[in-house]
Tab-separated table of C-alpha atoms in Angstrom:
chain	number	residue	atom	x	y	z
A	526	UNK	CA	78.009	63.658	122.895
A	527	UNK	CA	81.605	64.569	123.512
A	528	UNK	CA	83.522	64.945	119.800
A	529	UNK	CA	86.597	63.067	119.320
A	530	UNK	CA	89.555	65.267	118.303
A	531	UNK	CA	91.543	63.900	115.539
A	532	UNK	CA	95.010	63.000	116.042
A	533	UNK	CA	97.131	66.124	115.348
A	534	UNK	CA	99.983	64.449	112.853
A	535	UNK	CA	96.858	63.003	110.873
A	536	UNK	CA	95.472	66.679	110.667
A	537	UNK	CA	99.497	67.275	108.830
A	538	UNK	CA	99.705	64.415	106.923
A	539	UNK	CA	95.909	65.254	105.533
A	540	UNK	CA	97.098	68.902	105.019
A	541	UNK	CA	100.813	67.991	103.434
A	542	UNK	CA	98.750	65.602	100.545
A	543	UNK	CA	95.600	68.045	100.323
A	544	UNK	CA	98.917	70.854	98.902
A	545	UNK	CA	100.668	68.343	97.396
A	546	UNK	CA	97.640	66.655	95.932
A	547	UNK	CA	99.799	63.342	96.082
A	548	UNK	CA	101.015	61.036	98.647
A	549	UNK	CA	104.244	60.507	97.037
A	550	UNK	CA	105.263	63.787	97.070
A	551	UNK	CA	103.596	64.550	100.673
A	552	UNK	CA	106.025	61.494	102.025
A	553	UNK	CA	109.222	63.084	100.666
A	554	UNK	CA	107.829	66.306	102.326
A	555	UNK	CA	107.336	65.426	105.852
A	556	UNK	CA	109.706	62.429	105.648
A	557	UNK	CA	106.792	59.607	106.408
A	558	UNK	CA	106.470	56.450	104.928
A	559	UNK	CA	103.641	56.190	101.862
A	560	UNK	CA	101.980	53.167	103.885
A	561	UNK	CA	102.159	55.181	107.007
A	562	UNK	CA	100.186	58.216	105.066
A	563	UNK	CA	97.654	55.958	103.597
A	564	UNK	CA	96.919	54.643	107.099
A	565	UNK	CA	96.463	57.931	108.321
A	566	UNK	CA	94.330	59.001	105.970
A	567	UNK	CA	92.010	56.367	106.066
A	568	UNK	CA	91.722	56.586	110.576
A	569	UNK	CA	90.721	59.993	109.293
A	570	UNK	CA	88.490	59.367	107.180
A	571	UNK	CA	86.956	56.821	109.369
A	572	UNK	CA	86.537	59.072	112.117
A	573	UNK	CA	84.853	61.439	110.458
A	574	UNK	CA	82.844	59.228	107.950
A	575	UNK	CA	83.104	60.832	105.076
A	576	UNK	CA	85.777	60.581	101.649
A	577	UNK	CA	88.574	63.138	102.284
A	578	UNK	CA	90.396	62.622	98.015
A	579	UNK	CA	89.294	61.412	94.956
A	580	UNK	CA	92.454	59.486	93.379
A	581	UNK	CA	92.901	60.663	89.998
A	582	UNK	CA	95.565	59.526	87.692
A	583	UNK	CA	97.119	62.728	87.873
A	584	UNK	CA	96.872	63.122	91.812
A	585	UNK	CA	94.870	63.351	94.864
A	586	UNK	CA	92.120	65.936	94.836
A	587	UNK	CA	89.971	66.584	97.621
A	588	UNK	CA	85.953	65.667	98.109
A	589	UNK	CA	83.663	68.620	98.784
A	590	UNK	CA	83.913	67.244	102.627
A	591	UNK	CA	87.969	67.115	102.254
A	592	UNK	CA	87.745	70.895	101.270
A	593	UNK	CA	85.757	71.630	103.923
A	594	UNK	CA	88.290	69.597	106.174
A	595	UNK	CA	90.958	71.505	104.567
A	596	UNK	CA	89.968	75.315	105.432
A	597	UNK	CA	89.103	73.955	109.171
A	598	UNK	CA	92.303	71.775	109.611
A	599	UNK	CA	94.245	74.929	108.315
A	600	UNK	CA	92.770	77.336	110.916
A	601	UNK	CA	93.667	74.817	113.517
A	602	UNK	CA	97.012	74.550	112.661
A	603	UNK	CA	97.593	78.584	112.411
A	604	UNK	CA	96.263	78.765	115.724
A	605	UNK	CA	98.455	76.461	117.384
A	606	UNK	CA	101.671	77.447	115.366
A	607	UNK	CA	100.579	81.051	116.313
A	608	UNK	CA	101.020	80.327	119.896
A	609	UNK	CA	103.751	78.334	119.094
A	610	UNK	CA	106.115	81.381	117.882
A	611	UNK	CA	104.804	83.636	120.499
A	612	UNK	CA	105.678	81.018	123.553
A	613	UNK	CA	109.867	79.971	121.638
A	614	UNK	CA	110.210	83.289	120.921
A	615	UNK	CA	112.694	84.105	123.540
A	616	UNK	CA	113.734	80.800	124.247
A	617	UNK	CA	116.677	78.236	123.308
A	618	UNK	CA	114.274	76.218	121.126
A	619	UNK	CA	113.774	79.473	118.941
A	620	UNK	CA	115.905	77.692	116.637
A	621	UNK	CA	112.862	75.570	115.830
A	622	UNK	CA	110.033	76.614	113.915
A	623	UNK	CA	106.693	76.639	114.729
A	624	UNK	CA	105.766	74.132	112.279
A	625	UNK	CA	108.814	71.879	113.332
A	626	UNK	CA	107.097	71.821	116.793
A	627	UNK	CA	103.765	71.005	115.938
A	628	UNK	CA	105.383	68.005	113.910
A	629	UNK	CA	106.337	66.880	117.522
A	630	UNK	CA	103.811	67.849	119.563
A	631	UNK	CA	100.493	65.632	119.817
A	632	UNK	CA	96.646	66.186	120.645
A	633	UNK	CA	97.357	64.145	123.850
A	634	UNK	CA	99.820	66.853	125.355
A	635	UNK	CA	97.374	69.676	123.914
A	636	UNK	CA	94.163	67.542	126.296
A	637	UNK	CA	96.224	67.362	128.766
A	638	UNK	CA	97.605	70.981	128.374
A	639	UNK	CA	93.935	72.438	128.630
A	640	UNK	CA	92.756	69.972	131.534
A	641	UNK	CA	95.187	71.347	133.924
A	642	UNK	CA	94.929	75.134	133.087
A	643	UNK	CA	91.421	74.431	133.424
A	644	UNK	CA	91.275	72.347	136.978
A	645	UNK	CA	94.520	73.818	138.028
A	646	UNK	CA	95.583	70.529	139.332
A	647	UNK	CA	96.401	67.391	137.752
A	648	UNK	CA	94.287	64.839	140.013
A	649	UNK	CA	91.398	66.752	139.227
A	650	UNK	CA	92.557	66.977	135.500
A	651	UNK	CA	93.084	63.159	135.133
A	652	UNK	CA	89.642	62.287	136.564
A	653	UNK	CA	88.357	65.199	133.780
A	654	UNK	CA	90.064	62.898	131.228
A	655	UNK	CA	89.308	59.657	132.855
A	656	UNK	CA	93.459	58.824	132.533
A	657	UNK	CA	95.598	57.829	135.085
A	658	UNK	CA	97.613	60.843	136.715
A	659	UNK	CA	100.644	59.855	135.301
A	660	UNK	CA	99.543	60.048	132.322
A	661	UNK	CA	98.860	63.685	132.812
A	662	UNK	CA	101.813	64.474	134.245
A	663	UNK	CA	104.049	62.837	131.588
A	664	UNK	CA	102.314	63.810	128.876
A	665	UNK	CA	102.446	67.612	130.226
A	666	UNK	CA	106.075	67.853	131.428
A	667	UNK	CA	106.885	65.720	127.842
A	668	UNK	CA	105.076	69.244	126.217
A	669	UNK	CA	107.364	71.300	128.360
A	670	UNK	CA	110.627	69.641	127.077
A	671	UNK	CA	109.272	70.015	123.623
A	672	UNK	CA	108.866	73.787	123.866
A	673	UNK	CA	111.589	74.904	126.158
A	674	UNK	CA	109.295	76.713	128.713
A	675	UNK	CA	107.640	75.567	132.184
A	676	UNK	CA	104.216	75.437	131.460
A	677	UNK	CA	103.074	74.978	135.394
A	678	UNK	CA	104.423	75.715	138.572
A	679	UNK	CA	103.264	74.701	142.048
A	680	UNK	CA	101.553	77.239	144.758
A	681	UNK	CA	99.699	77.010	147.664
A	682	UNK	CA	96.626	76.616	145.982
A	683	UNK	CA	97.649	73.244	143.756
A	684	UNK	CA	98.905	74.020	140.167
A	685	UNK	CA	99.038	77.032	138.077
A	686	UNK	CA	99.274	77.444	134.616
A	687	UNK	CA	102.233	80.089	133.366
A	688	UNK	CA	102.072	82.264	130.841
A	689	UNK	CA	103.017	80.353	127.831
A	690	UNK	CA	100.362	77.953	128.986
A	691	UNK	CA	97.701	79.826	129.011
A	692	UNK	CA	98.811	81.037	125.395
A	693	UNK	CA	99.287	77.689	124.354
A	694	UNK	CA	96.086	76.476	125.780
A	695	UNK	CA	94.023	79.331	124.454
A	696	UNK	CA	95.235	79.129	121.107
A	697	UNK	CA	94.714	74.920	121.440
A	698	UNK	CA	91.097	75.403	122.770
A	699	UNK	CA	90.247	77.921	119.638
A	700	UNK	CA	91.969	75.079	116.967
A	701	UNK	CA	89.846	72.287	118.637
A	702	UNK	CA	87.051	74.478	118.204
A	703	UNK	CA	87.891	75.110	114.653
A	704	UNK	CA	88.237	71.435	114.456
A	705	UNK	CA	84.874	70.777	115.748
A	706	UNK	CA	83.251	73.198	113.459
A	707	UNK	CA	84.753	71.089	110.408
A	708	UNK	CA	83.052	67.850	111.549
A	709	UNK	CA	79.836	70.189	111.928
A	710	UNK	CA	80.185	71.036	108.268
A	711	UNK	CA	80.927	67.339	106.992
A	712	UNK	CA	77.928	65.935	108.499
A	713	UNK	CA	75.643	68.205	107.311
A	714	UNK	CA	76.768	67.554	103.911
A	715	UNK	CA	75.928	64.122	104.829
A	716	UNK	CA	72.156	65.472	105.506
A	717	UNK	CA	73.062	63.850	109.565
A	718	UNK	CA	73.029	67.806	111.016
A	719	UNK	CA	73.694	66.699	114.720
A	720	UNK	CA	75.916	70.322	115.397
A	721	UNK	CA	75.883	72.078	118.626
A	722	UNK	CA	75.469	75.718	119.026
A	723	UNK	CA	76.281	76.925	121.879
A	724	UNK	CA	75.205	80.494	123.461
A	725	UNK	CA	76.188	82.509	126.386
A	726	UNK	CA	73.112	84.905	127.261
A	727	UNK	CA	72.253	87.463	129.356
A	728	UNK	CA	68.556	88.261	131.026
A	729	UNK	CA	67.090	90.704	128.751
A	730	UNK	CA	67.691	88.086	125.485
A	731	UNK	CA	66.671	85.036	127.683
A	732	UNK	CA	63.125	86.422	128.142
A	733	UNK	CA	62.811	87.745	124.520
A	734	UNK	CA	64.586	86.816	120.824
A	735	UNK	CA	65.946	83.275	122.280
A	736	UNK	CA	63.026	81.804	123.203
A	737	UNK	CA	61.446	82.663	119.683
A	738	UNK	CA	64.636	81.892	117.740
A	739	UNK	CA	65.330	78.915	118.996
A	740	UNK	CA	61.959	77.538	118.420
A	741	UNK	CA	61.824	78.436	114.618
A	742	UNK	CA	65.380	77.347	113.946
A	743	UNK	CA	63.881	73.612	115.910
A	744	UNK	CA	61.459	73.576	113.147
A	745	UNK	CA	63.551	73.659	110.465
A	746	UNK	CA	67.207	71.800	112.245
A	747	UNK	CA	65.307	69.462	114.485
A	748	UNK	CA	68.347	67.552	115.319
A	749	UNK	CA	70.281	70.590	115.971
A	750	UNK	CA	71.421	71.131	119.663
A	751	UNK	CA	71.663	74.356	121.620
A	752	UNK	CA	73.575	75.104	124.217
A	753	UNK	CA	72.684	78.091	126.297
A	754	UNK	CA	74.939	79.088	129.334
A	755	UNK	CA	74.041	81.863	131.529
A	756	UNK	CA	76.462	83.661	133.995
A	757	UNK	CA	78.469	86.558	134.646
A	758	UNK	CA	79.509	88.566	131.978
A	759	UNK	CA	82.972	88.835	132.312
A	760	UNK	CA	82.662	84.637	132.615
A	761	UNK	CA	81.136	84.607	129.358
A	762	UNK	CA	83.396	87.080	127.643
A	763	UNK	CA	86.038	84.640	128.870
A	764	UNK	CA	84.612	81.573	127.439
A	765	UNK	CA	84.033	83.216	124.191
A	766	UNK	CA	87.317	84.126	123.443
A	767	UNK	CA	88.206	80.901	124.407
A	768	UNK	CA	86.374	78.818	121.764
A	769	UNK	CA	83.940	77.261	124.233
A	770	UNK	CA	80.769	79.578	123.581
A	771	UNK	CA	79.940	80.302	119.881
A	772	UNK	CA	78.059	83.758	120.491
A	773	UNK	CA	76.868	86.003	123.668
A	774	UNK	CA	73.508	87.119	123.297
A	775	UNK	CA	73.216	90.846	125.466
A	776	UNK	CA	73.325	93.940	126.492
A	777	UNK	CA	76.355	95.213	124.332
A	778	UNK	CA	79.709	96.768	126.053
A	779	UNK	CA	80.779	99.898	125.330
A	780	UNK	CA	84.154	100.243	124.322
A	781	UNK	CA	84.130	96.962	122.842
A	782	UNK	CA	85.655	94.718	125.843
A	783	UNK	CA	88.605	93.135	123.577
A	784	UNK	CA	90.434	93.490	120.555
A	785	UNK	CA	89.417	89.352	119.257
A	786	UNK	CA	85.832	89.895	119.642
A	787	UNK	CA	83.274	91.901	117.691
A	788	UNK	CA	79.689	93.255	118.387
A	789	UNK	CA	76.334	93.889	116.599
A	790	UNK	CA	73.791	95.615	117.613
A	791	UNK	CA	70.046	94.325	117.230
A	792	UNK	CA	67.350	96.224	119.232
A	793	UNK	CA	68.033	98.895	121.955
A	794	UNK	CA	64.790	98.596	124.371
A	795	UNK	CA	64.306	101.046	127.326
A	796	UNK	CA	64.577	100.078	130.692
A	797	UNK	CA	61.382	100.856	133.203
A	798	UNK	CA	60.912	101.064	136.622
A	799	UNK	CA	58.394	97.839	137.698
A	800	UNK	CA	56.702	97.037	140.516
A	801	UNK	CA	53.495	94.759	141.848
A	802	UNK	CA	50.284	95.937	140.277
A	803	UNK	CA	49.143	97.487	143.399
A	804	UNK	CA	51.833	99.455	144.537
A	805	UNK	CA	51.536	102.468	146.516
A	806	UNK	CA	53.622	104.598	143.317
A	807	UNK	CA	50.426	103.823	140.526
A	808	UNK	CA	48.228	106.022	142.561
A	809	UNK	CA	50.525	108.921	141.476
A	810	UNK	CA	50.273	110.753	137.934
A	811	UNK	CA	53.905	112.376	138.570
A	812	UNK	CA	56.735	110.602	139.957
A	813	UNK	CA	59.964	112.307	140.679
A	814	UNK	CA	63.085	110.708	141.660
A	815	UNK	CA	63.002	111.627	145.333
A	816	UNK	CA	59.603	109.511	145.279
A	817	UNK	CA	61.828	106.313	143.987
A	818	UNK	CA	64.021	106.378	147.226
A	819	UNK	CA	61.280	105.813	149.471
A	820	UNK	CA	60.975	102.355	148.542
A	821	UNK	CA	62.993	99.284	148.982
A	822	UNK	CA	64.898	97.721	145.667
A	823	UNK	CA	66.291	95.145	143.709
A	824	UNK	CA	68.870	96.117	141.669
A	825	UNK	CA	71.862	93.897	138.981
A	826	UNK	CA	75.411	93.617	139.926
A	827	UNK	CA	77.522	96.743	140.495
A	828	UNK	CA	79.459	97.725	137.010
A	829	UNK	CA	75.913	96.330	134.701
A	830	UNK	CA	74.912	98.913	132.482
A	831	UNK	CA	71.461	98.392	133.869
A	832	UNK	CA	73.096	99.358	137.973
A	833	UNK	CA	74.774	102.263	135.798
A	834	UNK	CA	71.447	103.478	134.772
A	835	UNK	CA	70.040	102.685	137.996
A	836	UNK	CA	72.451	105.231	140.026
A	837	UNK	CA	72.100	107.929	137.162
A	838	UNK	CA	68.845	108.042	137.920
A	839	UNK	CA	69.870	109.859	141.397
A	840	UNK	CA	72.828	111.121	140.478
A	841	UNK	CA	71.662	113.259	137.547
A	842	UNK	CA	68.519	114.751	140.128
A	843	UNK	CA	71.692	115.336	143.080
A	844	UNK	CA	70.138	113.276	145.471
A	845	UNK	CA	71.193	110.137	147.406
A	846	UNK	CA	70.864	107.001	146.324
A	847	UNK	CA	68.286	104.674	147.805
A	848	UNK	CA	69.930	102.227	150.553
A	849	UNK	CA	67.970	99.312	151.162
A	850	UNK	CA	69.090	97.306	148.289
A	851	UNK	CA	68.827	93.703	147.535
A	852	UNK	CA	71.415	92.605	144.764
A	853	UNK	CA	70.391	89.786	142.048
A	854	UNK	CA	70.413	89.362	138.647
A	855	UNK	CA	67.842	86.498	139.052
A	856	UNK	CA	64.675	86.716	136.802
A	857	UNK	CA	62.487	84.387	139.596
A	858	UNK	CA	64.129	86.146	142.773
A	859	UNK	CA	63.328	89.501	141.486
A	860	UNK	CA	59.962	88.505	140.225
A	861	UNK	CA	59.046	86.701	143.982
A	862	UNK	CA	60.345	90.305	145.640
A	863	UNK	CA	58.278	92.540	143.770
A	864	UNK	CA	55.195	90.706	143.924
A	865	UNK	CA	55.317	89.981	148.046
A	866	UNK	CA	56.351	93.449	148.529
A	867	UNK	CA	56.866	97.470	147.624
A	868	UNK	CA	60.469	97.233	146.134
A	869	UNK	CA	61.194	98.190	142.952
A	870	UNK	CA	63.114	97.355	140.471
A	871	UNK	CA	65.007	98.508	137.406
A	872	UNK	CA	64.452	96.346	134.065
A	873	UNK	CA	63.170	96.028	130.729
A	874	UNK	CA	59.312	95.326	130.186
A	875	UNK	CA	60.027	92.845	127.380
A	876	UNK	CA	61.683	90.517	130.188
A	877	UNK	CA	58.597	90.870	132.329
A	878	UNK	CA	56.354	90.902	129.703
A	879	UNK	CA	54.583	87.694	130.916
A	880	UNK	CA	53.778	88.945	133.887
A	881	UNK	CA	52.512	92.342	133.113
A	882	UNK	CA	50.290	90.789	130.495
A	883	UNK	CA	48.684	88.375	133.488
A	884	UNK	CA	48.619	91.310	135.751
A	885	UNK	CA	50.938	90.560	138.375
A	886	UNK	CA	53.593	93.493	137.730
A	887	UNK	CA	53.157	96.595	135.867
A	888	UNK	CA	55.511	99.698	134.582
A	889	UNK	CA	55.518	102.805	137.087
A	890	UNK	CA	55.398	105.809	135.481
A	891	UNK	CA	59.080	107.064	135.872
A	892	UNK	CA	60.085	108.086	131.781
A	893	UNK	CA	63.201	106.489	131.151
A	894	UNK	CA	63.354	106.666	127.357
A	895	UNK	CA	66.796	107.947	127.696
A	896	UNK	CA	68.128	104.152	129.388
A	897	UNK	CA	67.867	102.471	125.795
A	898	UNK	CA	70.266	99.760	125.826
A	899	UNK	CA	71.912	98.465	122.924
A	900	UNK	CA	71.285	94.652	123.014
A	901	UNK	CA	72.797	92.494	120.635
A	902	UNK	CA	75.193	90.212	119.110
A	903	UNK	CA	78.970	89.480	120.842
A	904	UNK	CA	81.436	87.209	118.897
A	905	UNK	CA	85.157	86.238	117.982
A	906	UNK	CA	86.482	88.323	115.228
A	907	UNK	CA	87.841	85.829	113.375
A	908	UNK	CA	84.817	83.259	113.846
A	909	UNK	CA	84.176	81.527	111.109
A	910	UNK	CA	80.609	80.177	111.440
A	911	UNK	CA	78.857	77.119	109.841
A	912	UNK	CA	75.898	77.308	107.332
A	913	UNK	CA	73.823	76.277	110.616
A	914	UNK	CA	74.914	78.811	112.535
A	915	UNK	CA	74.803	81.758	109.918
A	916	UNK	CA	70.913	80.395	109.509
A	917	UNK	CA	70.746	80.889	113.626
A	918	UNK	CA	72.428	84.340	113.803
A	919	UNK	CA	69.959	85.250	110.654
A	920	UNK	CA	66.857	84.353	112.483
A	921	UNK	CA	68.326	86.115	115.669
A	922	UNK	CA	68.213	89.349	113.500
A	923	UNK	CA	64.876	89.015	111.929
A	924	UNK	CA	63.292	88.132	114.900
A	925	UNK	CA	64.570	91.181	116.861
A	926	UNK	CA	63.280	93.703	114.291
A	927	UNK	CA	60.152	92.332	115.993
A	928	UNK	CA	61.040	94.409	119.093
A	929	UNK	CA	62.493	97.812	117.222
């Protein structure tokens, strides 16, 4: 189920009378009416069903769920605000402070904002958000006057998002996220844990420490849902920083790919050459490389570290590298080719373990100690994760000293 995101000027008002820790003072501060404050404190706390302030005589103070509300709200705001000063920077609403802007800017212009950078094109965004096109384009162009800047420009393609909208639209994406994380929080304090965690993982962690960790972390958060997307990379990497996965679950990059993301390493398994049980190579006690080009193979993307190890293999003996190559980072396809035929491929026994055990693949007897891959943790550096999640990434650990 889809979260609702608050309305941003309720996210100030709850942050002016959280600082002020009184609604008096919070409606000379942002120049809003007391009853107007009150109101939108209470569609707040309705949305999220929980007290945000106790009313004491002597002020407002807020409930374990407002404080929680508070840090989350707060990183929301930075984010936007950050984006904010980068995107006015050189332009003639510079005059105008971030936090002047966000005053005037609403969650309706941020939706629509990401819907088009995402679709690039606002029929397709308006059917995302189930509003009418104008709608979308109003609310957009409305964002543009706000900020000074032309946030999209028409090509031959449909619509593209500039610069400052991407900025604006990464930064907004992150604060939702931040936002979402804070209604996480609330509810569990409730003891109604109905989160979301959502993973971006690669092969090798598909077939081993996922599997296991997310059936252990079921026993204990039944209720808890996780989301695990598979794909490129690069596509995941992208998503990441974005806000929109949580954690990639892989074979670690090295350098690390960005600046806004960090890595930990948990196991670093050797890769082996496989092939069907009865292939023509098990007959032999010594295999060289020049033995491995005779046969047919299926081998990950181009740039992997596993294709990397794959063509050091040849390089580092000086010979050619084998040329009948199928290309596919699927665990079935690759599984289908080996068994119905003499390729080989490149891969860790831990994601084949199932069908080595069964006896329908088995390990050639190439040494490749030397191919261990780090495989491990990838998130944002400034993630903040729930009490959920750090339970998650915890059994993630423990679970791969299993495989050291």
């Amino acid at each position: 189920m889809e979260i609702a995101i608050p309305n941003l000027r309720h996210l100030r008002v709850f942050l002016a009378v959280a600082e002020l820790k009184s609604i008096t003072r919070a409606s000379e501060n942002i120049f809003l009416s007391q009853p107007a404050i009150t109101q939108a404190i209470a569609k707040l706390e309705g949305l999220l069903g929980a007290s945000l302030f106790e009313r004491h005589s002597d002020g407002m103070y807020p409930t374990p769920s407002g404080e929680v509300w508070q840090k989350r709200v707060s990183r929301a705001i930075d984010h936007i605000q950050t984006a904010t000063q980068e995107i006015v920077k050189d332009t003639t609403q510079k005059e105008r402070s971030p936090k002047n802007l966000i005053a005037l800017i609403s969650t309706t212009q941020l939706r629509a904002l990401i819907a088009v950078s995402e679709a690039q094109n606002f029929s397709i965004a308006s059917r995302n958000l189930s509003v009418s096109q104008s709608s979308v384009h109003r609310a957009a162009r409305d964002l543009e006057r706000l900020l000074g800047v032309v946030l999209f420009e028409k090509n031959s393609l449909g619509t593209s998002a500039t610069k400052a909208a991407q900025t604006l639209a990464k930064a907004t994406k992150l604060a939702f996220s931040e936002l979402r994380q804070g209604i996480y929080e609330i509810n569990a304090l409730q003891f109604k844990d109905v989160s979301t965690i959502t993973i971006g993982s690669m092969p090798l962690a598909r077939m081993t420490i996922l599997p296991k960790s997310i059936l252990q972390f079921n026993e204990r958060h039944p209720d808890v849902n996780i989301n695990v997307t598979e794909g490129p990379y690069t596509d995941l990497l992208h998503h990441l920083r974005q806000g929109d996965i949580d954690i990639i679950l892989g074979a670690l990059r090295y350098p690390t790919p960005a600046d806004d993301v960090v890595q930990e390493e948990l196991w670093a398994p050797p890769l082996s050459v496989v092939a069907r049980k009865d292939h023509p190579l098990m007959e032999k006690n010594t295999i060289s490389a020049k033995d491995l080009t005779e046969f047919a193979w299926v081998v990950p993307a181009k740039d992997t570290p596993t294709r990397q190890a794959f063509e050091a293999i040849f390089n580092d003996a000086d010979i050619p590298l084998p040329t009948r190559l199928v290309e596919s980072s699927s665990q079935i396809l690759i599984r289908e080719l080996l068994i119905e035929s003499d390729r080989l491929t490149l891969i860790s026994a831990h994601q084949v373990e199932r069908e080595i055990n069964i006896e329908l693949l088995n390990v050639i007897n190439f040494p490749l100690d030397h191919t261990r891959r780090p495989i491990g943790l990838c998130v944002r550096k400034s993630w903040l994760p729930t009490v959920t999640q750090s339970h998650f990434l915890s059994l993630l650990r423990d679970i791969s000293e299993r495989f050291r």
